[in-house]
Amino acid sequence: FSIVQFTGTGSAATVGHGLSSTPEWIVCKNLENTASWAVYHKDMTSASYTLFLDTNAAQTSSSTMWNATAPTSSIINVGANFASNGSSEKMVHYCWHSVDGFSKFGKYAGNGNADGAFVYTGFKPAWIMIKETGNTNDWMIWDNKRFPLNPTNNSLFADLNQGDNGSSIDLDVLSNGFKCRTNNSQINRSSGSYVYMAFAEHPFVGDGTSP
């Protein structure tokens, strides 16, 4: 995980991220502007697309956000968009890559069935966030503190200002991943494409080591 701060150029540029491998999830904010929180995830359609953490909007084509170029093992690419690279404005980018036994950033396909998709993370998650990329669904969050039993359904919404919600949008949190227990379109639409971010309950490893 790294936190990158820089003064934006307002035109295509590259910024060092300081991680040991390529970022898989990036959340950025223009600190001097009311722009939304822009999100890059490696499993969106391409680096020409972006999501916004403070809205439920589907991914949108925005070649100026990441300059239509995925990050590398050393740099983030930003374009002319003021949300990711505002001219002469202070920017912050939060960057993560997966670490075996600690964190996982990936995708899964919904099946529209109450016996939903199983997602392998390689650890028991303590915190999970899911967003459908192709439709207007909320960013949903589950954790092991507010409702530690299966199925867990006491979710939070990153894009809303409401409290937690026992919404019957059920997940089973398992020793090696999680499983959808609902056909709700928020997390398990038939043929829906979802990205997720997950962190482990008991991480036993460090960056670059095996569990």
PDB file of C-alpha atoms in Angstrom:
ATOM      1  CA  PHE A   1       0.000   0.000   0.000  1.00  0.00           C
ATOM      2  CA  SER A   2       1.296   3.464  -0.795  1.00  0.00           C
ATOM      3  CA  ILE A   3       0.038   7.022  -0.546  1.00  0.00           C
ATOM      4  CA  VAL A   4       1.206   9.251  -3.392  1.00  0.00           C
ATOM      5  CA  GLN A   5       0.931  13.038  -3.270  1.00  0.00           C
ATOM      6  CA  PHE A   6       1.888  15.372  -6.096  1.00  0.00           C
ATOM      7  CA  THR A   7       0.980  18.645  -7.768  1.00  0.00           C
ATOM      8  CA  GLY A   8      -1.045  17.984 -10.892  1.00  0.00           C
ATOM      9  CA  THR A   9       0.058  19.068 -14.353  1.00  0.00           C
ATOM     10  CA  GLY A  10      -3.304  19.106 -16.136  1.00  0.00           C
ATOM     11  CA  SER A  11      -1.792  17.065 -18.976  1.00  0.00           C
ATOM     12  CA  ALA A  12      -0.601  13.498 -19.472  1.00  0.00           C
ATOM     13  CA  ALA A  13       2.071  12.559 -16.945  1.00  0.00           C
ATOM     14  CA  THR A  14       3.556   9.678 -14.995  1.00  0.00           C
ATOM     15  CA  VAL A  15       3.954   9.466 -11.221  1.00  0.00           C
ATOM     16  CA  GLY A  16       6.014   6.997  -9.199  1.00  0.00           C
ATOM     17  CA  HIS A  17       3.949   4.862  -6.789  1.00  0.00           C
ATOM     18  CA  GLY A  18       6.720   3.292  -4.676  1.00  0.00           C
ATOM     19  CA  LEU A  19       5.232  -0.215  -4.551  1.00  0.00           C
ATOM     20  CA  SER A  20       7.102  -3.449  -5.164  1.00  0.00           C
ATOM     21  CA  SER A  21       4.753  -4.434  -8.010  1.00  0.00           C
ATOM     22  CA  THR A  22       2.032  -2.994 -10.243  1.00  0.00           C
ATOM     23  CA  PRO A  23      -0.942  -1.394  -8.449  1.00  0.00           C
ATOM     24  CA  GLU A  24      -4.208  -3.282  -8.876  1.00  0.00           C
ATOM     25  CA  TRP A  25      -6.500  -0.797  -7.135  1.00  0.00           C
ATOM     26  CA  ILE A  26      -6.083   2.993  -7.044  1.00  0.00           C
ATOM     27  CA  VAL A  27      -8.358   5.566  -5.400  1.00  0.00           C
ATOM     28  CA  CYS A  28      -7.522   9.215  -6.049  1.00  0.00           C
ATOM     29  CA  LYS A  29      -8.797  12.636  -5.005  1.00  0.00           C
ATOM     30  CA  ASN A  30      -8.130  16.193  -6.065  1.00  0.00           C
ATOM     31  CA  LEU A  31      -7.617  17.896  -2.693  1.00  0.00           C
ATOM     32  CA  GLU A  32      -8.437  21.362  -4.026  1.00  0.00           C
ATOM     33  CA  ASN A  33     -11.527  20.521  -6.060  1.00  0.00           C
ATOM     34  CA  THR A  34     -14.984  19.030  -5.586  1.00  0.00           C
ATOM     35  CA  ALA A  35     -14.191  16.272  -8.088  1.00  0.00           C
ATOM     36  CA  SER A  36     -15.350  12.767  -7.251  1.00  0.00           C
ATOM     37  CA  TRP A  37     -13.089  10.022  -5.875  1.00  0.00           C
ATOM     38  CA  ALA A  38     -11.871   8.331  -9.069  1.00  0.00           C
ATOM     39  CA  VAL A  39     -11.127   4.597  -8.943  1.00  0.00           C
ATOM     40  CA  TYR A  40      -8.874   2.413 -11.076  1.00  0.00           C
ATOM     41  CA  HIS A  41      -9.225  -1.359 -10.770  1.00  0.00           C
ATOM     42  CA  LYS A  42      -7.204  -3.806 -12.840  1.00  0.00           C
ATOM     43  CA  ASP A  43     -10.329  -5.806 -13.709  1.00  0.00           C
ATOM     44  CA  MET A  44     -12.438  -3.080 -15.250  1.00  0.00           C
ATOM     45  CA  THR A  45     -12.868  -3.330 -19.017  1.00  0.00           C
ATOM     46  CA  SER A  46      -9.605  -1.461 -19.636  1.00  0.00           C
ATOM     47  CA  ALA A  47      -7.532   1.470 -18.360  1.00  0.00           C
ATOM     48  CA  SER A  48      -9.754   3.704 -20.501  1.00  0.00           C
ATOM     49  CA  TYR A  49     -12.506   3.262 -17.903  1.00  0.00           C
ATOM     50  CA  THR A  50     -13.016   4.530 -14.381  1.00  0.00           C
ATOM     51  CA  LEU A  51     -15.392   4.142 -11.450  1.00  0.00           C
ATOM     52  CA  PHE A  52     -16.227   6.726  -8.792  1.00  0.00           C
ATOM     53  CA  LEU A  53     -16.225   5.724  -5.139  1.00  0.00           C
ATOM     54  CA  ASP A  54     -18.793   8.354  -4.101  1.00  0.00           C
ATOM     55  CA  THR A  55     -21.419   7.392  -6.714  1.00  0.00           C
ATOM     56  CA  ASN A  56     -23.167   4.186  -7.747  1.00  0.00           C
ATOM     57  CA  ALA A  57     -22.503   4.860 -11.455  1.00  0.00           C
ATOM     58  CA  ALA A  58     -21.325   2.133 -13.778  1.00  0.00           C
ATOM     59  CA  GLN A  59     -17.798   2.348 -15.128  1.00  0.00           C
ATOM     60  CA  THR A  60     -17.457   5.154 -17.648  1.00  0.00           C
ATOM     61  CA  SER A  61     -15.096   5.633 -20.551  1.00  0.00           C
ATOM     62  CA  SER A  62     -12.606   8.315 -19.561  1.00  0.00           C
ATOM     63  CA  SER A  63      -9.349   8.121 -21.475  1.00  0.00           C
ATOM     64  CA  THR A  64      -8.131  11.304 -19.780  1.00  0.00           C
ATOM     65  CA  MET A  65      -8.334   9.830 -16.261  1.00  0.00           C
ATOM     66  CA  TRP A  66      -5.521   7.241 -16.506  1.00  0.00           C
ATOM     67  CA  ASN A  67      -4.345   8.351 -19.964  1.00  0.00           C
ATOM     68  CA  ALA A  68      -5.889   5.079 -21.230  1.00  0.00           C
ATOM     69  CA  THR A  69      -2.757   3.324 -19.942  1.00  0.00           C
ATOM     70  CA  ALA A  70      -2.524   0.821 -17.092  1.00  0.00           C
ATOM     71  CA  PRO A  71       0.012   1.427 -14.320  1.00  0.00           C
ATOM     72  CA  THR A  72       3.317  -0.428 -14.338  1.00  0.00           C
ATOM     73  CA  SER A  73       5.571  -1.829 -11.643  1.00  0.00           C
ATOM     74  CA  SER A  74       7.017   1.659 -11.128  1.00  0.00           C
ATOM     75  CA  ILE A  75       4.543   4.340 -12.287  1.00  0.00           C
ATOM     76  CA  ILE A  76       0.923   5.471 -12.415  1.00  0.00           C
ATOM     77  CA  ASN A  77      -0.283   7.040 -15.657  1.00  0.00           C
ATOM     78  CA  VAL A  78      -2.560  10.064 -15.369  1.00  0.00           C
ATOM     79  CA  GLY A  79      -4.177  12.154 -18.088  1.00  0.00           C
ATOM     80  CA  ALA A  80      -5.611  15.644 -18.279  1.00  0.00           C
ATOM     81  CA  ASN A  81      -8.680  14.962 -16.105  1.00  0.00           C
ATOM     82  CA  PHE A  82      -8.885  17.264 -13.072  1.00  0.00           C
ATOM     83  CA  ALA A  83     -10.050  14.370 -10.876  1.00  0.00           C
ATOM     84  CA  SER A  84      -6.730  12.535 -11.254  1.00  0.00           C
ATOM     85  CA  ASN A  85      -4.328  15.282 -12.354  1.00  0.00           C
ATOM     86  CA  GLY A  86      -5.718  18.783 -11.827  1.00  0.00           C
ATOM     87  CA  SER A  87      -3.478  21.530 -13.131  1.00  0.00           C
ATOM     88  CA  SER A  88      -1.391  23.040 -10.280  1.00  0.00           C
ATOM     89  CA  GLU A  89      -3.674  21.345  -7.747  1.00  0.00           C
ATOM     90  CA  LYS A  90      -2.694  18.992  -4.930  1.00  0.00           C
ATOM     91  CA  MET A  91      -3.515  15.369  -5.669  1.00  0.00           C
ATOM     92  CA  VAL A  92      -3.505  12.217  -3.528  1.00  0.00           C
ATOM     93  CA  HIS A  93      -3.535   8.663  -4.905  1.00  0.00           C
ATOM     94  CA  TYR A  94      -3.960   5.611  -2.667  1.00  0.00           C
ATOM     95  CA  CYS A  95      -2.465   2.497  -4.316  1.00  0.00           C
ATOM     96  CA  TRP A  96      -2.646  -1.214  -3.470  1.00  0.00           C
ATOM     97  CA  HIS A  97      -1.485  -4.497  -4.947  1.00  0.00           C
ATOM     98  CA  SER A  98      -2.453  -7.995  -3.827  1.00  0.00           C
ATOM     99  CA  VAL A  99      -0.251  -9.709  -1.236  1.00  0.00           C
ATOM    100  CA  ASP A 100      -0.708 -13.476  -0.771  1.00  0.00           C
ATOM    101  CA  GLY A 101      -2.407 -14.189   2.537  1.00  0.00           C
ATOM    102  CA  PHE A 102      -3.069 -10.503   3.212  1.00  0.00           C
ATOM    103  CA  SER A 103      -5.038  -8.779   0.432  1.00  0.00           C
ATOM    104  CA  LYS A 104      -6.723  -9.613  -2.860  1.00  0.00           C
ATOM    105  CA  PHE A 105      -8.166  -7.464  -5.668  1.00  0.00           C
ATOM    106  CA  GLY A 106     -10.049  -9.259  -8.408  1.00  0.00           C
ATOM    107  CA  LYS A 107     -13.324  -9.877 -10.197  1.00  0.00           C
ATOM    108  CA  TYR A 108     -16.069 -12.475 -10.505  1.00  0.00           C
ATOM    109  CA  ALA A 109     -19.111 -13.124 -12.665  1.00  0.00           C
ATOM    110  CA  GLY A 110     -22.593 -13.255 -11.171  1.00  0.00           C
ATOM    111  CA  ASN A 111     -24.913 -16.180 -11.883  1.00  0.00           C
ATOM    112  CA  GLY A 112     -28.256 -14.752 -10.712  1.00  0.00           C
ATOM    113  CA  ASN A 113     -28.742 -17.714  -8.369  1.00  0.00           C
ATOM    114  CA  ALA A 114     -29.190 -17.830  -4.580  1.00  0.00           C
ATOM    115  CA  ASP A 115     -26.374 -20.406  -4.667  1.00  0.00           C
ATOM    116  CA  GLY A 116     -24.037 -17.728  -5.952  1.00  0.00           C
ATOM    117  CA  ALA A 117     -20.456 -17.401  -7.013  1.00  0.00           C
ATOM    118  CA  PHE A 118     -17.594 -18.519  -4.774  1.00  0.00           C
ATOM    119  CA  VAL A 119     -14.614 -16.164  -4.846  1.00  0.00           C
ATOM    120  CA  TYR A 120     -11.222 -17.543  -3.811  1.00  0.00           C
ATOM    121  CA  THR A 121      -8.972 -15.104  -1.953  1.00  0.00           C
ATOM    122  CA  GLY A 122      -6.560 -17.506  -0.249  1.00  0.00           C
ATOM    123  CA  PHE A 123      -7.483 -16.229   3.230  1.00  0.00           C
ATOM    124  CA  LYS A 124     -10.478 -15.590   5.460  1.00  0.00           C
ATOM    125  CA  PRO A 125     -11.516 -12.012   4.723  1.00  0.00           C
ATOM    126  CA  ALA A 126     -12.080  -9.475   7.496  1.00  0.00           C
ATOM    127  CA  TRP A 127     -13.235  -6.742   5.087  1.00  0.00           C
ATOM    128  CA  ILE A 128     -14.780  -7.014   1.622  1.00  0.00           C
ATOM    129  CA  MET A 129     -15.982  -4.351  -0.816  1.00  0.00           C
ATOM    130  CA  ILE A 130     -17.822  -5.199  -4.050  1.00  0.00           C
ATOM    131  CA  LYS A 131     -18.965  -3.063  -7.008  1.00  0.00           C
ATOM    132  CA  GLU A 132     -20.709  -4.108 -10.202  1.00  0.00           C
ATOM    133  CA  THR A 133     -18.838  -2.463 -13.063  1.00  0.00           C
ATOM    134  CA  GLY A 134     -21.524  -2.429 -15.746  1.00  0.00           C
ATOM    135  CA  ASN A 135     -24.589  -1.158 -13.848  1.00  0.00           C
ATOM    136  CA  THR A 136     -25.640   1.479 -11.318  1.00  0.00           C
ATOM    137  CA  ASN A 137     -25.212  -0.472  -8.097  1.00  0.00           C
ATOM    138  CA  ASP A 138     -23.739   0.678  -4.796  1.00  0.00           C
ATOM    139  CA  TRP A 139     -20.268  -0.004  -3.425  1.00  0.00           C
ATOM    140  CA  MET A 140     -21.106  -2.591  -0.756  1.00  0.00           C
ATOM    141  CA  ILE A 141     -18.938  -3.337   2.287  1.00  0.00           C
ATOM    142  CA  TRP A 142     -19.021  -6.254   4.746  1.00  0.00           C
ATOM    143  CA  ASP A 143     -16.718  -6.825   7.722  1.00  0.00           C
ATOM    144  CA  ASN A 144     -16.222  -9.268  10.589  1.00  0.00           C
ATOM    145  CA  LYS A 145     -16.817  -6.759  13.407  1.00  0.00           C
ATOM    146  CA  ARG A 146     -20.385  -5.537  12.875  1.00  0.00           C
ATOM    147  CA  PHE A 147     -21.860  -8.940  11.984  1.00  0.00           C
ATOM    148  CA  PRO A 148     -19.370 -11.820  12.424  1.00  0.00           C
ATOM    149  CA  LEU A 149     -21.755 -14.734  11.645  1.00  0.00           C
ATOM    150  CA  ASN A 150     -22.700 -16.381   8.338  1.00  0.00           C
ATOM    151  CA  PRO A 151     -24.521 -15.394   6.336  1.00  0.00           C
ATOM    152  CA  THR A 152     -23.395 -11.838   6.956  1.00  0.00           C
ATOM    153  CA  ASN A 153     -25.783  -9.236   5.591  1.00  0.00           C
ATOM    154  CA  ASN A 154     -25.134  -6.076   7.608  1.00  0.00           C
ATOM    155  CA  SER A 155     -23.618  -4.031   4.803  1.00  0.00           C
ATOM    156  CA  LEU A 156     -22.353  -0.483   4.447  1.00  0.00           C
ATOM    157  CA  PHE A 157     -22.422   1.604   1.261  1.00  0.00           C
ATOM    158  CA  ALA A 158     -19.334   3.635   0.389  1.00  0.00           C
ATOM    159  CA  ASP A 159     -21.303   5.938  -1.912  1.00  0.00           C
ATOM    160  CA  LEU A 160     -24.124   6.734   0.550  1.00  0.00           C
ATOM    161  CA  ASN A 161     -24.264   8.672   3.831  1.00  0.00           C
ATOM    162  CA  GLN A 162     -26.533   6.225   5.647  1.00  0.00           C
ATOM    163  CA  GLY A 163     -25.658   3.839   8.470  1.00  0.00           C
ATOM    164  CA  ASP A 164     -25.243   0.104   8.079  1.00  0.00           C
ATOM    165  CA  ASN A 165     -28.117  -1.795   6.588  1.00  0.00           C
ATOM    166  CA  GLY A 166     -29.341  -5.327   7.352  1.00  0.00           C
ATOM    167  CA  SER A 167     -30.377  -5.619   3.736  1.00  0.00           C
ATOM    168  CA  SER A 168     -30.574  -9.410   3.295  1.00  0.00           C
ATOM    169  CA  ILE A 169     -27.816  -9.163   0.696  1.00  0.00           C
ATOM    170  CA  ASP A 170     -26.074 -12.212   2.086  1.00  0.00           C
ATOM    171  CA  LEU A 171     -22.468 -13.343   1.916  1.00  0.00           C
ATOM    172  CA  ASP A 172     -20.778 -16.319   3.512  1.00  0.00           C
ATOM    173  CA  VAL A 173     -17.280 -15.404   4.675  1.00  0.00           C
ATOM    174  CA  LEU A 174     -15.182 -18.550   4.432  1.00  0.00           C
ATOM    175  CA  SER A 175     -11.690 -19.678   5.405  1.00  0.00           C
ATOM    176  CA  ASN A 176     -10.394 -19.143   1.872  1.00  0.00           C
ATOM    177  CA  GLY A 177     -12.728 -16.557   0.344  1.00  0.00           C
ATOM    178  CA  PHE A 178     -16.396 -15.610   0.189  1.00  0.00           C
ATOM    179  CA  LYS A 179     -19.600 -16.827  -1.444  1.00  0.00           C
ATOM    180  CA  CYS A 180     -22.701 -14.943  -2.568  1.00  0.00           C
ATOM    181  CA  ARG A 181     -25.873 -16.295  -0.918  1.00  0.00           C
ATOM    182  CA  THR A 182     -28.398 -14.194  -2.814  1.00  0.00           C
ATOM    183  CA  ASN A 183     -29.487 -13.433  -6.358  1.00  0.00           C
ATOM    184  CA  ASN A 184     -29.659  -9.715  -5.543  1.00  0.00           C
ATOM    185  CA  SER A 185     -28.298  -7.711  -8.477  1.00  0.00           C
ATOM    186  CA  GLN A 186     -26.074  -5.651  -6.171  1.00  0.00           C
ATOM    187  CA  ILE A 187     -23.638  -8.578  -5.947  1.00  0.00           C
ATOM    188  CA  ASN A 188     -24.970 -11.442  -8.094  1.00  0.00           C
ATOM    189  CA  ARG A 189     -26.745 -10.384 -11.256  1.00  0.00           C
ATOM    190  CA  SER A 190     -26.844 -13.066 -13.951  1.00  0.00           C
ATOM    191  CA  SER A 191     -23.827 -12.394 -16.202  1.00  0.00           C
ATOM    192  CA  GLY A 192     -22.971  -9.323 -14.126  1.00  0.00           C
ATOM    193  CA  SER A 193     -19.292  -8.408 -13.774  1.00  0.00           C
ATOM    194  CA  TYR A 194     -18.113  -7.414 -10.286  1.00  0.00           C
ATOM    195  CA  VAL A 195     -14.821  -6.150  -8.907  1.00  0.00           C
ATOM    196  CA  TYR A 196     -13.883  -6.734  -5.294  1.00  0.00           C
ATOM    197  CA  MET A 197     -11.317  -5.678  -2.717  1.00  0.00           C
ATOM    198  CA  ALA A 198     -10.612  -7.888   0.323  1.00  0.00           C
ATOM    199  CA  PHE A 199      -8.279  -7.882   3.327  1.00  0.00           C
ATOM    200  CA  ALA A 200      -7.469 -10.843   5.593  1.00  0.00           C
ATOM    201  CA  GLU A 201      -8.652 -11.490   9.141  1.00  0.00           C
ATOM    202  CA  HIS A 202      -5.350 -13.089  10.195  1.00  0.00           C
ATOM    203  CA  PRO A 203      -2.561 -12.073   7.805  1.00  0.00           C
ATOM    204  CA  PHE A 204       0.536 -14.199   8.399  1.00  0.00           C
ATOM    205  CA  VAL A 205       2.789 -12.999   5.618  1.00  0.00           C
ATOM    206  CA  GLY A 206       4.578  -9.938   4.337  1.00  0.00           C
ATOM    207  CA  ASP A 207       4.992  -8.402   0.910  1.00  0.00           C
ATOM    208  CA  GLY A 208       6.811 -10.840  -1.367  1.00  0.00           C
ATOM    209  CA  THR A 209       6.542 -13.862   0.949  1.00  0.00           C
ATOM    210  CA  SER A 210       4.378 -16.983   0.677  1.00  0.00           C
ATOM    211  CA  PRO A 211       1.707 -18.067   3.204  1.00  0.00           C
TER     212      PRO A 211
END
